[in-house]
Amino acid sequence: MRCVLVINPAAGGGISAVVAREVISHLRAVCDVRTVLASDPGATAAAARRAVADGADVLAVVGGDGAAHLAVQACAGTSTALALIPAGTGNDLARGLGVPLQPIAAARAAATALGEGRRRHIDLGKIAGGGWFATVLCAGFDARVNARANRMRWLRGQRRYDVAVVRELIGLHAMPLRVETESGTTELDATLVAVGNTACYGGGIPVCPDADPTDGAFDLTIVGRVSRLDLVRILPRLRTGRHVEHPAVCTLRARTVRLGGENGWVAFADGEPQARLPLSMRCVLGALPVLL
C-alpha cells in the first residue's frame, strides 16, 4: 500500500514536530509513506492532486476542514481513499465520519484501518459548475457568520464562531428564498438555509442533525423569518439539534436542490466560499472512498 501524507504545519495554531513524528511513525508501520509539507492552500491542493494522479492508494491529510475540503476535490470519484487526521479548528468532516479528533489517535486509527484494509464510500454534494462538498452547504445568516469567523484570526476554536454570531445578529434580516427539489418548490422569507451531507458545521454544530453521508440524499434545514430575540432563543438549541423543533424551522430531504431568490446570498460549503445564489447541487452516492 502506498500512502501520501500531506501535513499543514500551521493547522490548529501549529503542528508540533513530536505530533508529526508520531503520525508518520504510525502510518509507516503498515505502509509505504511519502510525506509532503504544505503550508498554504495552493500547496495542499497541488499535493493532493499529484498524489491521486500518481495512483496513491491513500491520501492522508493532517490539517483542518480547509485541507480536508481540498483533499475531497482530489479524491472524489477516484480509487484513492482519503484518511483524515484532524488538526484544525472545526474538524467537522472528521466528526461526521467518527474519526478521533486528536491527531495521534486519528493516525493510530488510520494505521489500523490500513492494516485491516477497511475502507468505505460516502456520498458527496456536487455543485453545478463547481466543486464537491462533504459536510454542509449554507447560505444566509450562518454563511455570514462563517465568513466573519474566517476573518477573525485573533480568536481560535468555538469562541471565534460565538463572537461572529453576536456580531452578525446586529444586521439580521430575512430575505426571499426559493428552494427547489425533486419533490417540489418552497418559497418563503428565510434567515438561513443549510444543505447537509453530514450533520455538523461550525465546529460541531448539528445544523442538520439527521444527515447521513451514506443514504444518497441531503438533509435541509431552513429557518424562516425570525426576530433577533427568536434567533437568540433558537441558537442554543443548535448545540443539541433541537432547533428543528422550533415552529420557524422546517426540514426537507432531497437528492437534488436548487437555491435561489432575490437575496444576494453567498453560499459556503465545507466552510469555504462558493458562489452567489442561485446555485444547484446534487447528492452523488458513494462518491468518496474513505479510510475508516
mmCIF file of C-alpha atoms in Angstrom:
data_model
loop_
_atom_site.group_PDB
_atom_site.id
_atom_site.type_symbol
_atom_site.label_atom_id
_atom_site.label_comp_id
_atom_site.label_asym_id
_atom_site.label_seq_id
_atom_site.Cartn_x
_atom_site.Cartn_y
_atom_site.Cartn_z
ATOM 1 C CA MET A 1 0.000 0.000 0.000
ATOM 2 C CA ARG A 2 1.243 3.468 -0.931
ATOM 3 C CA CYS A 3 0.208 6.446 1.169
ATOM 4 C CA VAL A 4 0.915 10.123 0.589
ATOM 5 C CA LEU A 5 0.795 12.094 3.843
ATOM 6 C CA VAL A 6 0.154 15.831 3.423
ATOM 7 C CA ILE A 7 0.835 17.902 6.540
ATOM 8 C CA ASN A 8 -0.198 21.513 7.045
ATOM 9 C CA PRO A 9 2.299 22.534 9.750
ATOM 10 C CA ALA A 10 0.310 25.704 10.567
ATOM 11 C CA ALA A 11 -3.012 23.920 11.249
ATOM 12 C CA GLY A 12 -4.554 24.382 14.662
ATOM 13 C CA GLY A 13 -2.002 27.021 15.599
ATOM 14 C CA GLY A 14 0.948 24.825 14.610
ATOM 15 C CA ILE A 15 1.642 21.094 14.379
ATOM 16 C CA SER A 16 4.499 20.178 16.716
ATOM 17 C CA ALA A 17 7.419 18.092 15.493
ATOM 18 C CA VAL A 18 6.543 15.454 18.095
ATOM 19 C CA VAL A 19 2.983 15.081 16.752
ATOM 20 C CA ALA A 20 4.224 14.951 13.154
ATOM 21 C CA ARG A 21 6.764 12.228 14.006
ATOM 22 C CA GLU A 22 4.097 10.174 15.819
ATOM 23 C CA VAL A 23 1.686 10.445 12.890
ATOM 24 C CA ILE A 24 4.353 9.400 10.390
ATOM 25 C CA SER A 25 5.517 6.534 12.617
ATOM 26 C CA HIS A 26 2.021 5.018 12.949
ATOM 27 C CA LEU A 27 1.440 5.080 9.192
ATOM 28 C CA ARG A 28 4.901 3.793 8.271
ATOM 29 C CA ALA A 29 4.312 0.770 10.455
ATOM 30 C CA VAL A 30 1.758 -0.535 7.946
ATOM 31 C CA CYS A 31 2.543 1.033 4.546
ATOM 32 C CA ASP A 32 4.986 2.947 2.397
ATOM 33 C CA VAL A 33 4.599 6.663 3.206
ATOM 34 C CA ARG A 34 5.707 9.730 1.278
ATOM 35 C CA THR A 35 5.410 12.922 3.330
ATOM 36 C CA VAL A 36 4.675 16.371 1.886
ATOM 37 C CA LEU A 37 4.687 19.617 3.879
ATOM 38 C CA ALA A 38 2.112 22.077 2.507
ATOM 39 C CA SER A 39 1.914 25.399 4.326
ATOM 40 C CA ASP A 40 -0.800 27.053 2.207
ATOM 41 C CA PRO A 41 -3.997 26.017 0.376
ATOM 42 C CA GLY A 42 -2.366 26.105 -3.048
ATOM 43 C CA ALA A 43 0.385 23.721 -1.979
ATOM 44 C CA THR A 44 -2.134 21.434 -0.280
ATOM 45 C CA ALA A 45 -4.356 21.260 -3.364
ATOM 46 C CA ALA A 46 -1.380 20.599 -5.642
ATOM 47 C CA ALA A 47 -0.010 17.850 -3.382
ATOM 48 C CA ALA A 48 -3.420 16.181 -3.179
ATOM 49 C CA ARG A 49 -3.916 16.234 -6.949
ATOM 50 C CA ARG A 50 -0.407 14.892 -7.528
ATOM 51 C CA ALA A 51 -0.922 12.039 -5.052
ATOM 52 C CA VAL A 52 -4.101 10.919 -6.828
ATOM 53 C CA ALA A 53 -2.567 11.315 -10.284
ATOM 54 C CA ASP A 54 0.381 9.153 -9.182
ATOM 55 C CA GLY A 55 -2.007 6.389 -8.114
ATOM 56 C CA ALA A 56 -1.600 6.559 -4.337
ATOM 57 C CA ASP A 57 -3.792 4.053 -2.507
ATOM 58 C CA VAL A 58 -4.382 6.502 0.353
ATOM 59 C CA LEU A 59 -4.168 10.280 0.704
ATOM 60 C CA ALA A 60 -3.759 11.140 4.391
ATOM 61 C CA VAL A 61 -4.188 14.787 5.358
ATOM 62 C CA VAL A 62 -3.120 16.427 8.611
ATOM 63 C CA GLY A 63 -4.997 19.709 8.894
ATOM 64 C CA GLY A 64 -8.379 21.312 9.352
ATOM 65 C CA ASP A 65 -11.574 21.434 7.329
ATOM 66 C CA GLY A 66 -9.961 23.629 4.682
ATOM 67 C CA ALA A 67 -7.325 20.998 3.957
ATOM 68 C CA ALA A 68 -9.969 18.269 4.070
ATOM 69 C CA HIS A 69 -12.077 20.168 1.515
ATOM 70 C CA LEU A 70 -9.125 20.381 -0.872
ATOM 71 C CA ALA A 71 -8.376 16.680 -0.435
ATOM 72 C CA VAL A 72 -12.011 15.836 -1.190
ATOM 73 C CA GLN A 73 -11.725 17.666 -4.538
ATOM 74 C CA ALA A 74 -8.770 15.418 -5.455
ATOM 75 C CA CYS A 75 -10.134 12.072 -4.222
ATOM 76 C CA ALA A 76 -13.777 12.375 -5.335
ATOM 77 C CA GLY A 77 -14.657 9.801 -7.963
ATOM 78 C CA THR A 78 -11.253 8.078 -7.808
ATOM 79 C CA SER A 79 -9.862 4.917 -6.190
ATOM 80 C CA THR A 80 -7.614 6.886 -3.790
ATOM 81 C CA ALA A 81 -9.059 6.706 -0.269
ATOM 82 C CA LEU A 82 -8.985 9.767 1.973
ATOM 83 C CA ALA A 83 -7.675 9.401 5.532
ATOM 84 C CA LEU A 84 -8.363 12.387 7.792
ATOM 85 C CA ILE A 85 -6.024 13.281 10.632
ATOM 86 C CA PRO A 86 -7.771 16.334 12.113
ATOM 87 C CA ALA A 87 -5.675 19.185 13.460
ATOM 88 C CA GLY A 88 -7.799 22.263 12.778
ATOM 89 C CA THR A 89 -10.407 24.450 14.449
ATOM 90 C CA GLY A 90 -13.681 22.852 13.373
ATOM 91 C CA ASN A 91 -12.823 19.346 12.135
ATOM 92 C CA ASP A 92 -16.424 18.848 11.022
ATOM 93 C CA LEU A 93 -15.780 16.211 8.367
ATOM 94 C CA ALA A 94 -13.787 14.165 10.873
ATOM 95 C CA ARG A 95 -16.729 14.417 13.293
ATOM 96 C CA GLY A 96 -19.115 13.317 10.573
ATOM 97 C CA LEU A 97 -17.019 10.233 9.868
ATOM 98 C CA GLY A 98 -16.375 9.330 13.504
ATOM 99 C CA VAL A 99 -12.625 9.973 13.238
ATOM 100 C CA PRO A 100 -10.813 10.641 16.562
ATOM 101 C CA LEU A 101 -10.276 14.377 16.955
ATOM 102 C CA GLN A 102 -6.704 14.105 18.287
ATOM 103 C CA PRO A 103 -4.068 13.781 15.531
ATOM 104 C CA ILE A 104 -2.093 10.932 17.101
ATOM 105 C CA ALA A 105 -5.238 8.955 17.939
ATOM 106 C CA ALA A 106 -6.528 9.536 14.405
ATOM 107 C CA ALA A 107 -3.212 8.386 12.915
ATOM 108 C CA ARG A 108 -3.309 5.251 15.054
ATOM 109 C CA ALA A 109 -6.869 4.562 13.886
ATOM 110 C CA ALA A 110 -5.908 5.193 10.246
ATOM 111 C CA ALA A 111 -2.968 2.781 10.547
ATOM 112 C CA THR A 112 -5.260 0.111 11.971
ATOM 113 C CA ALA A 113 -7.760 0.621 9.145
ATOM 114 C CA LEU A 114 -4.929 0.473 6.601
ATOM 115 C CA GLY A 115 -3.593 -2.747 8.077
ATOM 116 C CA GLU A 116 -7.040 -4.320 8.014
ATOM 117 C CA GLY A 117 -7.988 -2.956 4.582
ATOM 118 C CA ARG A 118 -11.042 -1.143 5.941
ATOM 119 C CA ARG A 119 -12.498 1.496 3.665
ATOM 120 C CA ARG A 120 -15.981 2.641 2.751
ATOM 121 C CA HIS A 121 -17.604 5.072 0.344
ATOM 122 C CA ILE A 122 -19.553 8.128 1.429
ATOM 123 C CA ASP A 123 -21.787 10.497 -0.516
ATOM 124 C CA LEU A 124 -20.706 13.948 -1.635
ATOM 125 C CA GLY A 125 -22.522 17.054 -2.781
ATOM 126 C CA LYS A 126 -21.667 18.230 -6.307
ATOM 127 C CA ILE A 127 -22.279 21.895 -7.087
ATOM 128 C CA ALA A 128 -23.367 22.549 -10.668
ATOM 129 C CA GLY A 129 -20.477 24.222 -12.445
ATOM 130 C CA GLY A 130 -18.366 23.968 -9.284
ATOM 131 C CA GLY A 131 -16.715 21.563 -6.895
ATOM 132 C CA TRP A 132 -17.614 18.952 -4.303
ATOM 133 C CA PHE A 133 -18.597 19.327 -0.668
ATOM 134 C CA ALA A 134 -18.584 16.708 2.057
ATOM 135 C CA THR A 135 -20.284 18.374 5.041
ATOM 136 C CA VAL A 136 -22.724 21.304 4.803
ATOM 137 C CA LEU A 137 -23.519 23.966 2.236
ATOM 138 C CA CYS A 138 -25.141 27.006 3.825
ATOM 139 C CA ALA A 139 -26.373 30.459 2.875
ATOM 140 C CA GLY A 140 -27.835 33.393 4.755
ATOM 141 C CA PHE A 141 -27.082 34.205 8.383
ATOM 142 C CA ASP A 142 -24.898 31.159 9.021
ATOM 143 C CA ALA A 143 -22.819 31.793 5.894
ATOM 144 C CA ARG A 144 -22.200 35.374 7.031
ATOM 145 C CA VAL A 145 -21.140 34.030 10.431
ATOM 146 C CA ASN A 146 -18.779 31.642 8.660
ATOM 147 C CA ALA A 147 -17.268 34.454 6.594
ATOM 148 C CA ARG A 148 -16.780 36.666 9.651
ATOM 149 C CA ALA A 149 -15.285 33.796 11.680
ATOM 150 C CA ASN A 150 -12.794 33.114 8.884
ATOM 151 C CA ARG A 151 -11.606 36.729 9.146
ATOM 152 C CA MET A 152 -11.186 36.643 12.935
ATOM 153 C CA ARG A 153 -7.604 35.435 13.350
ATOM 154 C CA TRP A 154 -7.371 36.784 16.908
ATOM 155 C CA LEU A 155 -9.650 34.048 18.269
ATOM 156 C CA ARG A 156 -9.489 30.271 17.943
ATOM 157 C CA GLY A 157 -11.913 27.387 18.276
ATOM 158 C CA GLN A 158 -15.583 27.714 19.124
ATOM 159 C CA ARG A 159 -15.165 31.214 20.610
ATOM 160 C CA ARG A 160 -14.497 32.512 17.097
ATOM 161 C CA TYR A 161 -17.916 31.303 15.918
ATOM 162 C CA ASP A 162 -19.680 32.557 19.063
ATOM 163 C CA VAL A 163 -18.306 36.089 18.651
ATOM 164 C CA ALA A 164 -19.137 36.061 14.938
ATOM 165 C CA VAL A 165 -22.744 35.101 15.742
ATOM 166 C CA VAL A 166 -23.127 38.075 18.094
ATOM 167 C CA ARG A 167 -21.678 40.488 15.538
ATOM 168 C CA GLU A 168 -23.918 39.210 12.716
ATOM 169 C CA LEU A 169 -27.074 39.411 14.849
ATOM 170 C CA ILE A 170 -26.871 43.199 14.560
ATOM 171 C CA GLY A 171 -27.695 43.096 10.857
ATOM 172 C CA LEU A 172 -30.137 40.178 10.962
ATOM 173 C CA HIS A 173 -32.997 40.266 8.480
ATOM 174 C CA ALA A 174 -34.920 37.692 6.463
ATOM 175 C CA MET A 175 -34.684 37.581 2.681
ATOM 176 C CA PRO A 176 -36.704 35.845 -0.072
ATOM 177 C CA LEU A 177 -35.589 32.239 -0.583
ATOM 178 C CA ARG A 178 -36.675 29.715 -3.186
ATOM 179 C CA VAL A 179 -35.836 26.037 -2.603
ATOM 180 C CA GLU A 180 -36.468 23.647 -5.487
ATOM 181 C CA THR A 181 -36.097 19.883 -5.065
ATOM 182 C CA GLU A 182 -37.269 16.823 -6.982
ATOM 183 C CA SER A 183 -40.354 16.858 -4.750
ATOM 184 C CA GLY A 184 -41.461 20.444 -5.276
ATOM 185 C CA THR A 185 -40.743 24.108 -4.575
ATOM 186 C CA THR A 186 -40.760 26.042 -1.298
ATOM 187 C CA GLU A 187 -40.769 29.845 -1.261
ATOM 188 C CA LEU A 188 -40.520 31.899 1.918
ATOM 189 C CA ASP A 189 -38.733 34.743 3.661
ATOM 190 C CA ALA A 190 -35.808 32.994 5.336
ATOM 191 C CA THR A 191 -32.958 33.739 7.696
ATOM 192 C CA LEU A 192 -30.738 30.836 6.672
ATOM 193 C CA VAL A 193 -30.652 27.570 4.778
ATOM 194 C CA ALA A 194 -28.318 24.608 5.288
ATOM 195 C CA VAL A 195 -27.929 21.620 2.955
ATOM 196 C CA GLY A 196 -26.310 18.795 4.895
ATOM 197 C CA ASN A 197 -24.459 15.746 3.632
ATOM 198 C CA THR A 198 -23.219 15.291 7.203
ATOM 199 C CA ALA A 199 -24.765 16.776 10.325
ATOM 200 C CA CYS A 200 -22.320 19.425 11.538
ATOM 201 C CA TYR A 201 -20.716 22.724 10.677
ATOM 202 C CA GLY A 202 -19.052 25.473 12.695
ATOM 203 C CA GLY A 203 -17.013 23.142 14.879
ATOM 204 C CA GLY A 204 -19.613 20.553 15.817
ATOM 205 C CA ILE A 205 -22.974 22.337 15.481
ATOM 206 C CA PRO A 206 -25.504 19.729 14.256
ATOM 207 C CA VAL A 207 -27.448 22.052 11.955
ATOM 208 C CA CYS A 208 -28.818 19.055 10.004
ATOM 209 C CA PRO A 209 -28.944 16.583 12.913
ATOM 210 C CA ASP A 210 -30.237 13.556 10.973
ATOM 211 C CA ALA A 211 -27.960 13.892 7.934
ATOM 212 C CA ASP A 212 -26.313 10.602 6.911
ATOM 213 C CA PRO A 213 -23.462 10.642 4.357
ATOM 214 C CA THR A 214 -24.376 7.170 3.100
ATOM 215 C CA ASP A 215 -28.116 7.492 2.344
ATOM 216 C CA GLY A 216 -27.942 9.165 -1.075
ATOM 217 C CA ALA A 217 -29.796 12.312 -0.011
ATOM 218 C CA PHE A 218 -29.281 15.705 1.593
ATOM 219 C CA ASP A 219 -30.994 16.896 4.746
ATOM 220 C CA LEU A 220 -32.081 20.561 4.551
ATOM 221 C CA THR A 221 -32.682 22.899 7.476
ATOM 222 C CA ILE A 222 -34.413 26.216 6.746
ATOM 223 C CA VAL A 223 -35.010 28.944 9.322
ATOM 224 C CA GLY A 224 -37.806 31.289 8.263
ATOM 225 C CA ARG A 225 -38.475 34.888 9.291
ATOM 226 C CA VAL A 226 -37.472 35.362 12.939
ATOM 227 C CA SER A 227 -36.646 38.315 15.168
ATOM 228 C CA ARG A 228 -33.240 38.723 16.789
ATOM 229 C CA LEU A 229 -34.761 37.540 20.065
ATOM 230 C CA ASP A 230 -36.253 34.450 18.428
ATOM 231 C CA LEU A 231 -32.927 33.581 16.822
ATOM 232 C CA VAL A 232 -31.114 34.063 20.132
ATOM 233 C CA ARG A 233 -33.559 31.539 21.605
ATOM 234 C CA ILE A 234 -33.019 29.114 18.721
ATOM 235 C CA LEU A 235 -29.208 29.266 18.716
ATOM 236 C CA PRO A 236 -28.637 27.333 21.977
ATOM 237 C CA ARG A 237 -30.776 24.514 20.580
ATOM 238 C CA LEU A 238 -28.355 24.229 17.663
ATOM 239 C CA ARG A 239 -25.836 22.639 20.017
ATOM 240 C CA THR A 240 -28.206 19.732 20.638
ATOM 241 C CA GLY A 241 -30.022 19.555 17.303
ATOM 242 C CA ARG A 242 -33.319 20.535 18.922
ATOM 243 C CA HIS A 243 -33.614 23.709 16.854
ATOM 244 C CA VAL A 244 -35.587 21.647 14.314
ATOM 245 C CA GLU A 245 -38.479 21.587 16.830
ATOM 246 C CA HIS A 246 -38.950 25.372 16.624
ATOM 247 C CA PRO A 247 -42.017 26.425 14.582
ATOM 248 C CA ALA A 248 -39.891 28.774 12.444
ATOM 249 C CA VAL A 249 -37.675 25.879 11.318
ATOM 250 C CA CYS A 250 -38.599 23.476 8.539
ATOM 251 C CA THR A 251 -36.662 20.446 7.295
ATOM 252 C CA LEU A 252 -36.583 18.653 3.941
ATOM 253 C CA ARG A 253 -34.814 15.679 2.365
ATOM 254 C CA ALA A 254 -33.777 15.726 -1.282
ATOM 255 C CA ARG A 255 -31.337 14.298 -3.805
ATOM 256 C CA THR A 256 -31.220 17.469 -5.916
ATOM 257 C CA VAL A 257 -31.505 21.058 -4.658
ATOM 258 C CA ARG A 258 -31.588 24.468 -6.288
ATOM 259 C CA LEU A 259 -31.373 27.528 -4.027
ATOM 260 C CA GLY A 260 -32.433 30.910 -5.370
ATOM 261 C CA GLY A 261 -34.415 34.031 -4.604
ATOM 262 C CA GLU A 262 -33.704 37.757 -4.641
ATOM 263 C CA ASN A 263 -31.363 37.695 -1.650
ATOM 264 C CA GLY A 264 -27.784 38.176 -2.885
ATOM 265 C CA TRP A 265 -26.585 35.429 -0.544
ATOM 266 C CA VAL A 266 -23.166 33.830 -0.972
ATOM 267 C CA ALA A 267 -23.080 30.094 -0.265
ATOM 268 C CA PHE A 268 -20.364 28.469 1.824
ATOM 269 C CA ALA A 269 -19.610 24.743 1.566
ATOM 270 C CA ASP A 270 -17.287 22.880 3.955
ATOM 271 C CA GLY A 271 -16.610 26.336 5.386
ATOM 272 C CA GLU A 272 -15.301 27.649 2.065
ATOM 273 C CA PRO A 273 -16.950 30.401 -0.063
ATOM 274 C CA GLN A 274 -18.578 29.173 -3.276
ATOM 275 C CA ALA A 275 -20.797 31.486 -5.329
ATOM 276 C CA ARG A 276 -23.852 33.684 -5.043
ATOM 277 C CA LEU A 277 -27.268 32.122 -5.321
ATOM 278 C CA PRO A 278 -28.872 30.795 -7.475
ATOM 279 C CA LEU A 279 -26.955 27.565 -7.018
ATOM 280 C CA SER A 280 -27.813 23.960 -7.867
ATOM 281 C CA MET A 281 -26.390 20.796 -6.325
ATOM 282 C CA ARG A 282 -26.944 17.057 -6.290
ATOM 283 C CA CYS A 283 -26.062 14.283 -3.881
ATOM 284 C CA VAL A 284 -23.724 11.743 -5.507
ATOM 285 C CA LEU A 285 -23.977 8.348 -3.859
ATOM 286 C CA GLY A 286 -20.673 6.799 -2.739
ATOM 287 C CA ALA A 287 -18.512 9.392 -4.499
ATOM 288 C CA LEU A 288 -15.671 9.439 -1.966
ATOM 289 C CA PRO A 289 -13.627 6.442 -0.734
ATOM 290 C CA VAL A 290 -12.544 6.992 2.858
ATOM 291 C CA LEU A 291 -10.353 5.073 5.260
ATOM 292 C CA LEU A 292 -12.186 4.297 8.493
#
